[in-house]
Amino acid sequence: MTVSGTHTIKNEYNGECLTEPSSPGMLRTRPCAQAGLADWWDISKVTSLWEPDSLKIRGHQNGRCVSLSTNWPPKCSADQADSSGWDVERQNDGSYRIVAVQRDNHSRQLCLTLRSDNAAISTECASLTGTGNWNAEQRRRQSWTIGS
């Protein structure tokens, strides 16, 4: 299923939309009705030879890409597939996990995850089989609805 286009990205845990910071910094969630243009994201295929099937998630308002690091890169280039490439995986309940193409330095798969302070960061994806510390709350913190 393709998710290309301009969308809101809502977190299942708190029901708030992922929002661009006004300057490079942490992604956050906030009530969708308050966020305005800052909660719209352009999702498109990366044109890199390295990760041709991955997606980039680019802020509609400021053009910065969602990145593995907490600080966004200054711009979002067409071939930026390393720290800004994502796989958007549909789950059984219809929500999505946003999974980083690049693994961390321990070879762990990373997912976009909501923290308790409403900052969204990349942290280890837990297994959908329920192993490790993965539980219902963690699943919801890593579940996102791609809106229209």
XYZ file of N, CA and C in Angstrom, residues 97-100 109-113 121-126 142:
48
model
N 3.717 1.376 11.656
C 4.987 1.621 12.333
C 5.882 2.338 11.333
N 6.621 3.325 11.791
C 7.539 4.076 10.938
C 8.941 3.623 11.310
N 9.528 2.802 10.448
C 10.749 2.065 10.762
C 11.917 2.641 9.967
N 13.003 2.939 10.668
C 14.175 3.511 10.015
C 14.866 2.485 9.133
N 17.125 -2.357 14.753
C 16.134 -1.650 13.957
C 15.485 -0.580 14.834
N 15.315 0.615 14.286
C 14.777 1.727 15.058
C 13.413 2.142 14.526
N 12.513 2.494 15.449
C 11.178 2.969 15.096
C 10.956 4.374 15.645
N 10.142 5.146 14.939
C 9.735 6.443 15.469
C 8.799 6.183 16.647
N 9.143 6.703 17.812
C 8.477 6.355 19.070
C 8.150 7.612 19.857
N 11.087 10.334 19.079
C 12.477 10.000 18.795
C 12.547 8.612 18.174
N 13.705 8.273 17.654
C 13.911 6.925 17.122
C 14.492 6.053 18.211
N 13.783 4.992 18.537
C 14.286 4.054 19.524
C 14.067 2.646 18.990
N 14.603 1.678 19.689
C 14.571 0.310 19.182
C 13.145 -0.173 18.944
N 12.926 -0.750 17.774
C 11.635 -1.384 17.492
C 11.591 -2.686 18.270
N 10.530 -2.892 18.993
C 10.404 -4.166 19.692
C 9.698 -5.155 18.779
N 4.510 3.338 19.304
C 5.149 3.178 17.999
C 4.122 3.024 16.876
